[in-house]
C-alpha cells in the first residue's frame, strides 16, 4: 500500500464511525471507500481531508472482523 492510500489508524476512527458508514464498508470491504465514508473518517480522526481512491488493508479488515457486534 503506498502512502497516498494510507488511512489513519483504524483504532482511532472505527469505534466512532456511524452505522450507515459501517454498513457501507460491510457491503464491500475490499472496495473503494466512498467520499462520505472518507469524510467521516477524516472528521473523526482529525486527519486532513482524505481523497479517493482508498481501500482498507488486510489488517484493517481483520480488525473490523474482531470488532463486529451482532445486535438482536
Tab-separated table of C-alpha atoms in Angstrom:
chain	number	residue	atom	x	y	z
A	1	UNK	CA	0.000	0.000	0.000
A	2	UNK	CA	1.513	3.329	-0.975
A	3	UNK	CA	1.393	6.327	1.364
A	4	UNK	CA	-1.220	8.122	-0.752
A	5	UNK	CA	-3.640	5.298	0.068
A	6	UNK	CA	-2.900	5.123	3.791
A	7	UNK	CA	-5.746	5.715	6.209
A	8	UNK	CA	-5.345	6.908	9.806
A	9	UNK	CA	-5.084	4.082	12.350
A	10	UNK	CA	-8.412	2.260	12.335
A	11	UNK	CA	-8.496	2.145	16.134
A	12	UNK	CA	-8.970	5.941	16.086
A	13	UNK	CA	-11.999	6.039	13.823
A	14	UNK	CA	-13.807	2.678	13.586
A	15	UNK	CA	-15.469	2.818	17.041
A	16	UNK	CA	-16.929	6.280	16.276
A	17	UNK	CA	-17.947	5.642	12.670
A	18	UNK	CA	-21.691	5.910	12.018
A	19	UNK	CA	-23.757	2.787	11.491
A	20	UNK	CA	-24.512	3.805	7.898
A	21	UNK	CA	-20.800	4.230	7.139
A	22	UNK	CA	-20.020	0.853	8.725
A	23	UNK	CA	-22.772	-0.758	6.645
A	24	UNK	CA	-21.252	0.795	3.525
A	25	UNK	CA	-17.923	-0.840	4.399
A	26	UNK	CA	-19.562	-4.183	5.296
A	27	UNK	CA	-21.236	-4.292	1.861
A	28	UNK	CA	-17.872	-4.253	0.078
A	29	UNK	CA	-14.924	-4.460	2.496
A	30	UNK	CA	-12.420	-4.802	-0.366
A	31	UNK	CA	-13.896	-1.991	-2.446
A	32	UNK	CA	-13.062	1.682	-2.618
A	33	UNK	CA	-14.360	3.722	0.303
A	34	UNK	CA	-16.988	6.287	-0.653
A	35	UNK	CA	-16.362	10.011	-0.341
A	36	UNK	CA	-18.884	10.234	2.510
A	37	UNK	CA	-17.106	7.474	4.459
A	38	UNK	CA	-13.735	9.141	3.858
A	39	UNK	CA	-15.137	12.488	5.050
A	40	UNK	CA	-16.429	10.848	8.207
A	41	UNK	CA	-13.077	9.120	8.857
A	42	UNK	CA	-11.298	12.420	8.317
A	43	UNK	CA	-13.582	14.250	10.759
A	44	UNK	CA	-13.310	11.594	13.457
A	45	UNK	CA	-9.554	11.126	13.197
A	46	UNK	CA	-8.679	14.794	12.772
A	47	UNK	CA	-6.794	13.937	9.588
A	48	UNK	CA	-6.536	16.196	6.604
A	49	UNK	CA	-9.208	15.652	4.006
A	50	UNK	CA	-8.900	12.118	2.658
A	51	UNK	CA	-9.375	11.707	-1.074
A	52	UNK	CA	-10.392	8.670	-3.066
A	53	UNK	CA	-9.457	6.092	-4.067
A	54	UNK	CA	-8.758	4.473	-0.716
A	55	UNK	CA	-9.282	0.901	0.403
A	56	UNK	CA	-8.981	-0.961	3.672
A	57	UNK	CA	-5.855	-3.017	4.197
A	58	UNK	CA	-5.967	-6.699	5.131
A	59	UNK	CA	-5.094	-5.727	8.720
A	60	UNK	CA	-7.917	-3.185	8.837
A	61	UNK	CA	-10.422	-5.762	7.556
A	62	UNK	CA	-9.154	-8.191	10.209
A	63	UNK	CA	-9.622	-5.513	12.881
A	64	UNK	CA	-13.211	-4.900	11.759
A	65	UNK	CA	-13.934	-8.627	11.897
A	66	UNK	CA	-12.842	-8.705	15.548
A	67	UNK	CA	-14.918	-5.624	16.425
A	68	UNK	CA	-18.226	-6.695	14.948
A	69	UNK	CA	-21.056	-6.952	17.438
A	70	UNK	CA	-24.295	-8.602	16.426
A	71	UNK	CA	-27.432	-6.965	17.752
A	72	UNK	CA	-30.778	-8.732	18.002
